[in-house]
Tab-separated table of C-alpha atoms in Angstrom:
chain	number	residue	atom	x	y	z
A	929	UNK	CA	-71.203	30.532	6.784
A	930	UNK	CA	-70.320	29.220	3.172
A	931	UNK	CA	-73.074	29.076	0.569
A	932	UNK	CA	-72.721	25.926	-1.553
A	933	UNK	CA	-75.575	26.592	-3.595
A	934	UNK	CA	-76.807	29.344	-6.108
A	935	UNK	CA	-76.782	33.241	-4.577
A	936	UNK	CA	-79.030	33.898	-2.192
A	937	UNK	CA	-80.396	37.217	-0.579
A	938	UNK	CA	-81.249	38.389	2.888
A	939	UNK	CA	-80.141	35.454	4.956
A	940	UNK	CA	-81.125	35.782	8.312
A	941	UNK	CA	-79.765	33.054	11.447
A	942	UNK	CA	-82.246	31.530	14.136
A	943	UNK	CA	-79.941	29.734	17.199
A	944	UNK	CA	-81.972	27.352	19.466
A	945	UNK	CA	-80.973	25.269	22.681
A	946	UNK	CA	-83.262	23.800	25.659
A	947	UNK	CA	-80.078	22.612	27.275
A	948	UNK	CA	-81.086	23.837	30.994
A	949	UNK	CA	-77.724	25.912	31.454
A	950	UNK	CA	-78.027	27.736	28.508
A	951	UNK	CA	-79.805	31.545	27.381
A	952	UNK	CA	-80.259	32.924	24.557
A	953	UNK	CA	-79.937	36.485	24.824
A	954	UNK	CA	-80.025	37.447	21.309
A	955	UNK	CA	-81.439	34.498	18.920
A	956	UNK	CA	-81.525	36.396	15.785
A	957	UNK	CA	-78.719	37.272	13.581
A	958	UNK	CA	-78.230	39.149	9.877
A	959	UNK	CA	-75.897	37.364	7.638
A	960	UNK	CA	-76.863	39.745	4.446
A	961	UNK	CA	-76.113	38.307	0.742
A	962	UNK	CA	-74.440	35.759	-0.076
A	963	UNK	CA	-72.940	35.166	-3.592
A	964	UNK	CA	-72.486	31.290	-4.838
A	965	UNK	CA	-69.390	29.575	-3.021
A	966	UNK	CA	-68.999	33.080	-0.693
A	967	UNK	CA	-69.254	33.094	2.951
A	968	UNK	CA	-70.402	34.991	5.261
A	969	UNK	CA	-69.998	35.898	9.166
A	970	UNK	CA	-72.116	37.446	11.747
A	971	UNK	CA	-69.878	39.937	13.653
A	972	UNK	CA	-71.877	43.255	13.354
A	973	UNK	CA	-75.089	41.368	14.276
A	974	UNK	CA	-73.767	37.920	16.737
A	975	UNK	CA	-75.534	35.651	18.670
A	976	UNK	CA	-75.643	36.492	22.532
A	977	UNK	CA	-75.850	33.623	24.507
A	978	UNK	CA	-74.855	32.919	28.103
A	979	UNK	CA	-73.891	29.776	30.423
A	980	UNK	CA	-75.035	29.423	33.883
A	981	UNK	CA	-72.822	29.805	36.723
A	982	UNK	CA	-74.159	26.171	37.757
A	983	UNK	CA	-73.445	24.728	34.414
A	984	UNK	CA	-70.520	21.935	35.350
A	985	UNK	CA	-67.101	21.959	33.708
A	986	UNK	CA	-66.876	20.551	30.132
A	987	UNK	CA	-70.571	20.345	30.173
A	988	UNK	CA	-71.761	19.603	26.496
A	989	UNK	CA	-74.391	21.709	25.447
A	990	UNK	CA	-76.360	21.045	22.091
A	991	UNK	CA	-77.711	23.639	19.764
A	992	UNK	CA	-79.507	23.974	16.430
A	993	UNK	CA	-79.246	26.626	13.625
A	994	UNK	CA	-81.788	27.691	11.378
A	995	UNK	CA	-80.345	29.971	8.365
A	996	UNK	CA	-83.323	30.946	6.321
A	997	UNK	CA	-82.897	32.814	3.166
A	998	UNK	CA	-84.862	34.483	-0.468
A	999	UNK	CA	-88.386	33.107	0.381
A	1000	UNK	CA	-90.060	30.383	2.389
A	1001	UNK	CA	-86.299	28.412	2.125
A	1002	UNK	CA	-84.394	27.369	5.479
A	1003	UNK	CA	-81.428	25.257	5.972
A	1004	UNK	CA	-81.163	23.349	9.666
A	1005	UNK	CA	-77.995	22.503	11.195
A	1006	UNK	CA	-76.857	20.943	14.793
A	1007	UNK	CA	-73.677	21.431	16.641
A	1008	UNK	CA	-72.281	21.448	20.094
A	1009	UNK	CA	-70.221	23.277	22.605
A	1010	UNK	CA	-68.029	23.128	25.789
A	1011	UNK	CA	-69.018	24.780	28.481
A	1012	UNK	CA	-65.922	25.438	30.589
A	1013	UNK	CA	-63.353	23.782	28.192
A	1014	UNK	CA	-60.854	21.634	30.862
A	1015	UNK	CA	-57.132	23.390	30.489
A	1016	UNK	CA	-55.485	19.817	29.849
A	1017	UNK	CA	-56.138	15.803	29.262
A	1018	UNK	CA	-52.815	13.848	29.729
A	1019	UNK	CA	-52.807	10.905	28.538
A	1020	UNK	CA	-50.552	7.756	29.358
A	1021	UNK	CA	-50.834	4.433	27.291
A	1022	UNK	CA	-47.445	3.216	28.730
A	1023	UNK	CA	-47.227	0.121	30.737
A	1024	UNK	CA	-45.531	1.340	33.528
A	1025	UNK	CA	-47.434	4.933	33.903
A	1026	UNK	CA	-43.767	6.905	34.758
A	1027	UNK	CA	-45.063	9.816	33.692
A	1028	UNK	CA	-48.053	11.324	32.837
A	1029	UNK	CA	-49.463	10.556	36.537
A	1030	UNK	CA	-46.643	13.003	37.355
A	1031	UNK	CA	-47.628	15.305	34.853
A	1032	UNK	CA	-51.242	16.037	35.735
A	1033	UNK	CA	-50.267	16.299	39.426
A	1034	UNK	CA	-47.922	19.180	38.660
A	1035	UNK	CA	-50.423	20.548	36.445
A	1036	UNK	CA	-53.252	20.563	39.308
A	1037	UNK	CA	-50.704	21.399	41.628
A	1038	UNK	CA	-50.177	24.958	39.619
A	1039	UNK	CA	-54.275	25.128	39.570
A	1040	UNK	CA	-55.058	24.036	36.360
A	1041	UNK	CA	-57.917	21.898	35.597
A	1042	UNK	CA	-57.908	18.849	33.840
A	1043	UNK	CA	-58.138	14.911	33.361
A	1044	UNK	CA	-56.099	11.919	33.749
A	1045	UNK	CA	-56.163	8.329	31.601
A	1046	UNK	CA	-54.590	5.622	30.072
A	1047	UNK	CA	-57.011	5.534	26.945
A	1048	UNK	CA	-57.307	8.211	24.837
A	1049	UNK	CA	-61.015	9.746	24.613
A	1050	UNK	CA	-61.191	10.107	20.872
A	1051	UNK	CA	-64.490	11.833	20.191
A	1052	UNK	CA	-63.664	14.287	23.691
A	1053	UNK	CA	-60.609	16.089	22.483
A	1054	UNK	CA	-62.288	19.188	21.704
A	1055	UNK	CA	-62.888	19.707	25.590
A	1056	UNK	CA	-59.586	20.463	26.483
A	1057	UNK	CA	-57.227	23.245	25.684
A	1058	UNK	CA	-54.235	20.951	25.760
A	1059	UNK	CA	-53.453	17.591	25.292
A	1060	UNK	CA	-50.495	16.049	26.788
A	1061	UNK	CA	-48.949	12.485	25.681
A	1062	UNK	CA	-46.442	10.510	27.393
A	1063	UNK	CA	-45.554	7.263	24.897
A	1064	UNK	CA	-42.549	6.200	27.105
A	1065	UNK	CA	-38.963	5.515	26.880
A	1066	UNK	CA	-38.014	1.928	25.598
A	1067	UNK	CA	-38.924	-1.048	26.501
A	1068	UNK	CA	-41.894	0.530	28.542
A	1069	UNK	CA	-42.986	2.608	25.331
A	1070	UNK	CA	-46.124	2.585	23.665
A	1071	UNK	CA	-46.501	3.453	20.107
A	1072	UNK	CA	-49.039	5.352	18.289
A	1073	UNK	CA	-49.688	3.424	14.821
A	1074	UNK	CA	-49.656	5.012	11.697
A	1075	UNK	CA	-53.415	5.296	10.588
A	1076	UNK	CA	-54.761	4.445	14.485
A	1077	UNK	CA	-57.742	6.027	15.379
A	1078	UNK	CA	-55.509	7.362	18.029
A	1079	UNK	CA	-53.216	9.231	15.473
A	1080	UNK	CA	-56.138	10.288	13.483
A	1081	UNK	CA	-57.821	12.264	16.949
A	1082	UNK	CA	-54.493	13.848	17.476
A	1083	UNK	CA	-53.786	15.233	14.358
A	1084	UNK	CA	-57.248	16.294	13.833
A	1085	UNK	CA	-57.567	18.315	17.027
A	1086	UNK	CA	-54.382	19.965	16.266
A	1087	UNK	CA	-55.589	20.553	13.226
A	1088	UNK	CA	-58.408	22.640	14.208
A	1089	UNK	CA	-56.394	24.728	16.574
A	1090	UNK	CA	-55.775	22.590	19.268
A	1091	UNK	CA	-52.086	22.797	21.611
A	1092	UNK	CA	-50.078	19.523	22.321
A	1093	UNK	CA	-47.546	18.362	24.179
A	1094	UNK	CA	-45.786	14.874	23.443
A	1095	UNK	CA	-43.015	13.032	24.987
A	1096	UNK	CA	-40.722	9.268	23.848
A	1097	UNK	CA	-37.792	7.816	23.063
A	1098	UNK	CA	-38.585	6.283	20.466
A	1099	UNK	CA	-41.807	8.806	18.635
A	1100	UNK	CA	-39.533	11.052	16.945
A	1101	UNK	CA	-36.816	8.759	15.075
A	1102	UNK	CA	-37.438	4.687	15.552
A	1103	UNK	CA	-41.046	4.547	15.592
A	1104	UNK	CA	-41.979	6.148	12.609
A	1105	UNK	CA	-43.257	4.914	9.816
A	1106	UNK	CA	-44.983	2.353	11.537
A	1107	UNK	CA	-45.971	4.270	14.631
A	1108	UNK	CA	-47.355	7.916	13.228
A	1109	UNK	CA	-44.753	10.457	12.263
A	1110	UNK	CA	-45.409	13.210	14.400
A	1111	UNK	CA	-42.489	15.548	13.609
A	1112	UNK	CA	-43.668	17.719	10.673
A	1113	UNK	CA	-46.883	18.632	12.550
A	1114	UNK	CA	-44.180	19.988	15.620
A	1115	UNK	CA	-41.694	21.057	13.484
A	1116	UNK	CA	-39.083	18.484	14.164
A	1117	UNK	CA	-36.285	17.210	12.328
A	1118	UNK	CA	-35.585	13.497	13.770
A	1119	UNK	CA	-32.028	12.675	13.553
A	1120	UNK	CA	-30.869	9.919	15.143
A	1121	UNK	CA	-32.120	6.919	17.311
A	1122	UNK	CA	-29.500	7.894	19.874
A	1123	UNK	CA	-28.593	5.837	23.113
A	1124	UNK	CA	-28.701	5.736	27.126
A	1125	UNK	CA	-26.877	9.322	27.708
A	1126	UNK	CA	-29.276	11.710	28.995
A	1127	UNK	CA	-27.464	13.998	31.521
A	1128	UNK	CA	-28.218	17.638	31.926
A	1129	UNK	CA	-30.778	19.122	30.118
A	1130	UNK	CA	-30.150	22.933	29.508
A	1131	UNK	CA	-32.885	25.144	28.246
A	1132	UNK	CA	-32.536	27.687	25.641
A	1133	UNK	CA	-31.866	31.344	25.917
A	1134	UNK	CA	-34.713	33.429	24.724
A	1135	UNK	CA	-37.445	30.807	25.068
A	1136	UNK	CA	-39.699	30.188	28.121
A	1137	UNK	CA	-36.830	27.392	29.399
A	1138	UNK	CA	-34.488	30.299	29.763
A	1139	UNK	CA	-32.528	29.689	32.855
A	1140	UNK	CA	-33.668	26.291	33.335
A	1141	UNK	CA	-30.977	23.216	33.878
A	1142	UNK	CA	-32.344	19.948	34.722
A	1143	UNK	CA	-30.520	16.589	36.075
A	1144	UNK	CA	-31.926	13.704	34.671
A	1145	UNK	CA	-33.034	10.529	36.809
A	1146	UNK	CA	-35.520	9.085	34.569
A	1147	UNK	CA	-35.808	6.183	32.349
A	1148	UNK	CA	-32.754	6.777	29.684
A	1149	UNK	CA	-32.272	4.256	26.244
A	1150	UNK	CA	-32.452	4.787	22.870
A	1151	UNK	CA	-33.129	8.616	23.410
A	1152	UNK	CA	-33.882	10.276	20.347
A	1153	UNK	CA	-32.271	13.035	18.861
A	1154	UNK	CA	-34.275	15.847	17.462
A	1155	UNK	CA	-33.534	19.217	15.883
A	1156	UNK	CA	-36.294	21.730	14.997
A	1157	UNK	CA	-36.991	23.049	11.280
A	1158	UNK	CA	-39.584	24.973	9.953
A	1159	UNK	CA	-41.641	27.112	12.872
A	1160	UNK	CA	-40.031	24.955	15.431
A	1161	UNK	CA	-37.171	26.037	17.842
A	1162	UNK	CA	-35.364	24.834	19.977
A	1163	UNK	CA	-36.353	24.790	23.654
A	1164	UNK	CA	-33.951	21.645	25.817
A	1165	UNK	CA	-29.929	20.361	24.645
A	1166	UNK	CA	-28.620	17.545	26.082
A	1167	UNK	CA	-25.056	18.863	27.998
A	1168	UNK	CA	-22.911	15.933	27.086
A	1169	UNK	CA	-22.794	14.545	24.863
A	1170	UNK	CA	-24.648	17.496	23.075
A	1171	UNK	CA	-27.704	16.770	21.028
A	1172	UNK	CA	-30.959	18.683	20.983
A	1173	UNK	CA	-34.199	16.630	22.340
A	1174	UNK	CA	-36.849	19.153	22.932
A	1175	UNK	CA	-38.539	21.544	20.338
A	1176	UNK	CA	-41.807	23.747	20.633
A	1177	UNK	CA	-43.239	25.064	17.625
A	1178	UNK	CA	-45.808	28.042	16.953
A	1179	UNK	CA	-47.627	26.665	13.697
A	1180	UNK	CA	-50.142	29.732	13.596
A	1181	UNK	CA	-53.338	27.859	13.805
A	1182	UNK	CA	-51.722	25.064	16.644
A	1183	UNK	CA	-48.982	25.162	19.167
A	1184	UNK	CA	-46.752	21.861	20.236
A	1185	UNK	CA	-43.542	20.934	22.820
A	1186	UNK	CA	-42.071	17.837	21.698
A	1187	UNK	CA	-39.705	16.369	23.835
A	1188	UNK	CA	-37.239	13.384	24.197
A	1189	UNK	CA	-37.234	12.611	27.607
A	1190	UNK	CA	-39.849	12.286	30.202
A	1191	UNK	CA	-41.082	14.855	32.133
A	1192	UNK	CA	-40.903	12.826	35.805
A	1193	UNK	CA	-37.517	12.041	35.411
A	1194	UNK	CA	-36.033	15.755	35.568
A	1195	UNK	CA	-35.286	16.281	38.882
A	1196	UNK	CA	-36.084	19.767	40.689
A	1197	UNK	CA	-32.985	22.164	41.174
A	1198	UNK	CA	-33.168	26.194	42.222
A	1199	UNK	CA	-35.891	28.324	40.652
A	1200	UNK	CA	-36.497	28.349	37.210
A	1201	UNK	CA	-35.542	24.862	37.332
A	1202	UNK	CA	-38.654	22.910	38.413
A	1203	UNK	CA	-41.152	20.630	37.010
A	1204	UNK	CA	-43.702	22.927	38.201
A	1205	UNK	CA	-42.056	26.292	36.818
A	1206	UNK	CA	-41.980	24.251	33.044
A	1207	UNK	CA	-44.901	22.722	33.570
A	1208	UNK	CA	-46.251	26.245	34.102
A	1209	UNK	CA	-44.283	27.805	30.861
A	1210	UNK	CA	-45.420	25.028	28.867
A	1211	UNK	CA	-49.131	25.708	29.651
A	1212	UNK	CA	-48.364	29.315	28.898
A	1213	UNK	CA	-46.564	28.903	25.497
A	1214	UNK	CA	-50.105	26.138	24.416
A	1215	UNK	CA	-52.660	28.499	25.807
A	1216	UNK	CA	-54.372	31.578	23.536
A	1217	UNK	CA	-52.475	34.546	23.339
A	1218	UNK	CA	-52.443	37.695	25.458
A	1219	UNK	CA	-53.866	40.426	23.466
A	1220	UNK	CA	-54.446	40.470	19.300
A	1221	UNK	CA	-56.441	41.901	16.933
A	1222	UNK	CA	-58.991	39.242	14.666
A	1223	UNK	CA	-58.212	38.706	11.204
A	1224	UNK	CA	-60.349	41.766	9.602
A	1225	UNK	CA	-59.808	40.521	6.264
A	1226	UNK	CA	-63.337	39.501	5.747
A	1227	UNK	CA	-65.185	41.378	8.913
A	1228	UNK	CA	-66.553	44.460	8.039
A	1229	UNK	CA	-65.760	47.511	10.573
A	1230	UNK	CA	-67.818	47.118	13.968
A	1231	UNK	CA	-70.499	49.433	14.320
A	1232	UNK	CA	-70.725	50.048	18.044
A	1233	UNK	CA	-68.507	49.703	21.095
A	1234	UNK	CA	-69.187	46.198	22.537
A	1235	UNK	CA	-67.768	43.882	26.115
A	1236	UNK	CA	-68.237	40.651	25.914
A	1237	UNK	CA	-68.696	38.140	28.953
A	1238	UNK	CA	-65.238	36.393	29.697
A	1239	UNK	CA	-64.773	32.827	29.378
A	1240	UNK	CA	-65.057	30.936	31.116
A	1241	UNK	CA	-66.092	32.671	34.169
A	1242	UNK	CA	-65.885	31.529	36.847
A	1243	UNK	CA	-62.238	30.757	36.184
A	1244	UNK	CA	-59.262	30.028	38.307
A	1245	UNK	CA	-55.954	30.829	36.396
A	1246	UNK	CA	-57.229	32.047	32.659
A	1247	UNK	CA	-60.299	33.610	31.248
A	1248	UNK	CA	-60.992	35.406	27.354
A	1249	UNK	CA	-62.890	38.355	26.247
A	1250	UNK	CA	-62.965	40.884	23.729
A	1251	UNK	CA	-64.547	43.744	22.714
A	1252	UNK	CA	-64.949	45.992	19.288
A	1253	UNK	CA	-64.136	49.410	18.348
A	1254	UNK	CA	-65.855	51.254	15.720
A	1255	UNK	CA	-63.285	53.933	15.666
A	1256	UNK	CA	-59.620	54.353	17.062
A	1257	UNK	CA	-59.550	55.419	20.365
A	1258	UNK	CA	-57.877	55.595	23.551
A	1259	UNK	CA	-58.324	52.366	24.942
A	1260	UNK	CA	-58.220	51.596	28.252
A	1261	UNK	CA	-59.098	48.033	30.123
A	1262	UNK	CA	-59.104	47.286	33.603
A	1263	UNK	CA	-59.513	44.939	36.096
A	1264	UNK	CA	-60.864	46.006	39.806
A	1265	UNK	CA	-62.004	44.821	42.459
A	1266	UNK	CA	-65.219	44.903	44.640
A	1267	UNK	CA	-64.139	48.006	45.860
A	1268	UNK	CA	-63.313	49.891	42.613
A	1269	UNK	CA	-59.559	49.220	43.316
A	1270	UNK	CA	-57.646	48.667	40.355
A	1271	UNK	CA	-55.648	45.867	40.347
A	1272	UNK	CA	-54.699	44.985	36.955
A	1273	UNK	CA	-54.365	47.130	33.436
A	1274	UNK	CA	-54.447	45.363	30.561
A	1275	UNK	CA	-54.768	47.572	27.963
A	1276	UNK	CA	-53.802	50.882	27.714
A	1277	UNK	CA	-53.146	52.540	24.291
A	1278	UNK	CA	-54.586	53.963	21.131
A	1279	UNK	CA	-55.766	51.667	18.563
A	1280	UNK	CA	-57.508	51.113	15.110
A	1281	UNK	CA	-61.263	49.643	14.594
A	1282	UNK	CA	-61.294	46.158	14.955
A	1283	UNK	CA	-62.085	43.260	16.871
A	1284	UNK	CA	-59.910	42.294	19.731
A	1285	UNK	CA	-59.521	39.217	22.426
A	1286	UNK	CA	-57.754	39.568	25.770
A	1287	UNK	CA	-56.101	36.952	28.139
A	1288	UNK	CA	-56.816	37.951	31.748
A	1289	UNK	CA	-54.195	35.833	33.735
A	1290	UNK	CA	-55.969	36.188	37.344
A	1291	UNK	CA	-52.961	33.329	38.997
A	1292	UNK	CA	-51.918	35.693	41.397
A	1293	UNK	CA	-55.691	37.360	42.438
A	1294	UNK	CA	-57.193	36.328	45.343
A	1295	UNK	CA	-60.618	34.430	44.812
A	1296	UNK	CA	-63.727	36.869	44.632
A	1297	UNK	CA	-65.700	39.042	42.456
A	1298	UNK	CA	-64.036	41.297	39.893
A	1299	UNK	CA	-65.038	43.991	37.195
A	1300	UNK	CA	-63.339	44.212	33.920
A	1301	UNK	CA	-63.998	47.299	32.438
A	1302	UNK	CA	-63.052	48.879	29.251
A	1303	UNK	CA	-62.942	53.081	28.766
A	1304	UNK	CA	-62.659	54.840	25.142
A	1305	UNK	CA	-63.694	58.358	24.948
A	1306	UNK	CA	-66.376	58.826	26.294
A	1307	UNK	CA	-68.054	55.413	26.807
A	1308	UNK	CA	-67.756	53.283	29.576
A	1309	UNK	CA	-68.489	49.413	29.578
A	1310	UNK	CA	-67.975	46.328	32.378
A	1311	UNK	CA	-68.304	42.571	32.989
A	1312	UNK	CA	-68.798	40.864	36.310
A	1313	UNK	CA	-65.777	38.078	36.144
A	1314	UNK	CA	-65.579	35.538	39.117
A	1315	UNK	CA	-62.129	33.780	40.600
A	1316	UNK	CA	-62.471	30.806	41.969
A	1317	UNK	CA	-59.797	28.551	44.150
């Protein structure tokens, strides 16, 4: 919370829903003081809330916040939230629809959840994880115009943290600057218009396309080159003649995988090298990360050991949660079954007081009711998680 007006004292948060899926646990919330143009956050004293188990994927739910503050004053504010955010949206504008139809099969195919169209669902963005593009190879492109509405909802949802994943011929080097130049946002370097000599595609030692080699059978002119600079690195070469046409980049606050080519035309060789093995790396590189401490730089030190609920829960491949430590410990967090069986550590160390999140990748669990539980000293907390298939 940022206070744009003159200091204020005591300032206190009221959160309010009648959205049917939705409880409140814990409505109230202490924000403290708060000097002119400070902020403020709420992590000794947050909000519980909880979703129902009935509550259908990428349901909206709406909210209001009340901050009141010094006396008799109150500020009102609205905002809303995805339940059960969707893991993609792929989206294909292209007139002959090579490839983004293959796309979200292999994505649903490896369990993930998601949505399929040819128009892009501008105001919707935010209920995905990832958003996947396929503009086409030339003639059957489509180009994103510089200043579209289309461009704007792109760059804003990567922007505030979203993962993306784009693919043309002609996006990188020819379309640009009337289509939208997309390459500083991925951390590409465009070099060249390039011509009708895809071949092998070789992926890069020490990224997640080690191993894989691809023959290409897809639509093939004016491929462009691209290099990466900045965060970007490379991820797919062309074998002859060499040029590099696939780059992912880890901005900090957004993840992208730019490529060249199109993702149907690669055809499927030996293990590592399928569409569904990339298509799985890919999602792993966009999603959130496995285990990290929060920024503590303006959170003061938590006061008590807390668990949160995971989200989204149910899930099928990957669920969050974290927890806080008011004191280093021994951590330990676990993952067991309905008969205490453990069947997954994911933590197991000492560490500082903090705040932390944790990926729980549950792929390879069988569907059914799980316990996450998390041991320091002597306390002893758990969550009821649910797999579905």
């Amino acid at each position: 919370m940022r206070n744009f007006g003159t200091s204020t004292t005591g300032v206190e948060g009221v959160l309010l829903t009648d959205d049917p899926y939705i409880t409140i646990h814990d409505s109230l919330s202490d924000f403290g003081d708060i000097a002119s143009g400070d902020t403020a956050n709420n992590a000794t004293d947050p909000f519980s809330i909880e979703a129902a188990l009935s509550a259908p994927q990428g349901h909206i739910a709406d909210f209001t916040f009340v901050a009141s503050y010094s006396v008799k004053q109150s500020d009102t504010s609205h905002f809303s939230l995805c339940i059960g955010k969707y893991n993609y949206f792929v989206w294909d504008p292209t007139p002959d629809q090579s490839s983004g139809p293959v796309i979200d099969a292999t994505l649903r195919s490896l369990g993930y959840s998601g949505c399929y169209a040819q128009t892009l669902p501008i105001t919707k963005l935010d209920n995905y994880i990832a958003v996947f593009v396929s503009v086409g190879i030339y003639p059957s492109n489509y180009i994103i115009g510089n200043g579209s509405t289309e461009a704007t909802a792109l760059v804003n949802f990567l922007n505030n943290g979203g993962r993306m994943y784009l693919e043309g011929g002609d996006v990188w080097y020819y379309d640009p600057p009337t289509g939208y130049d997309f390459g500083p946002l991925f951390g590409i370097n465009a070099t060249a218009d390039g011509s009708s000599d895809l071949a092998t595609i070789l992926g890069q030692s020490g990224t997640f396309t080690t191993g894989m080699s691809f023959n290409y059978s897809g639509e093939n002119d004016w491929i462009d080159h691209i290099s990466p600079t900045g965060s970007g690195f490379l991820i797919f070469r062309n074998s002859s003649p060499v040029y590099d046409c696939g780059v992912a980049n880890d901005a900090g606050t957004y993840k992208t995988v730019g490529v060249s080519f199109e993702f149907a035309g690669l055809v499927d060789g030996a293990p590592p090298s399928t569409k569904e093995a990339l298509a799985d790396s890919i999602m792993h590189f966009l999603g959130p990360p496995g285990v990290e401490e929060e920024p503590a730089s303006d959170m003061k030190r938590p006061e008590i050991y807390k668990l949160s609920r995971n989200y989204p829960n149910p899930f099928s491949n990957e669920t969050t949660f974290k927890y806080t430590l008011p004191k280093a410990s021994r951590v330990k967090v676990s993952l067991y079954d309905v008969s205490g069986r453990c069947v997954k550590r994911l933590v197991n160390e000492t560490q500082t007081p903090g705040y932390y999140t944790v990926r729980l990748d549950g792929q390879n669990l069988k569907a059914g009711i799980y316990f996450i539980k998390l041991e320091s000293d002597d306390i002893t907390l758990s969550r009821k998680c649910i797999i579905v298939r």
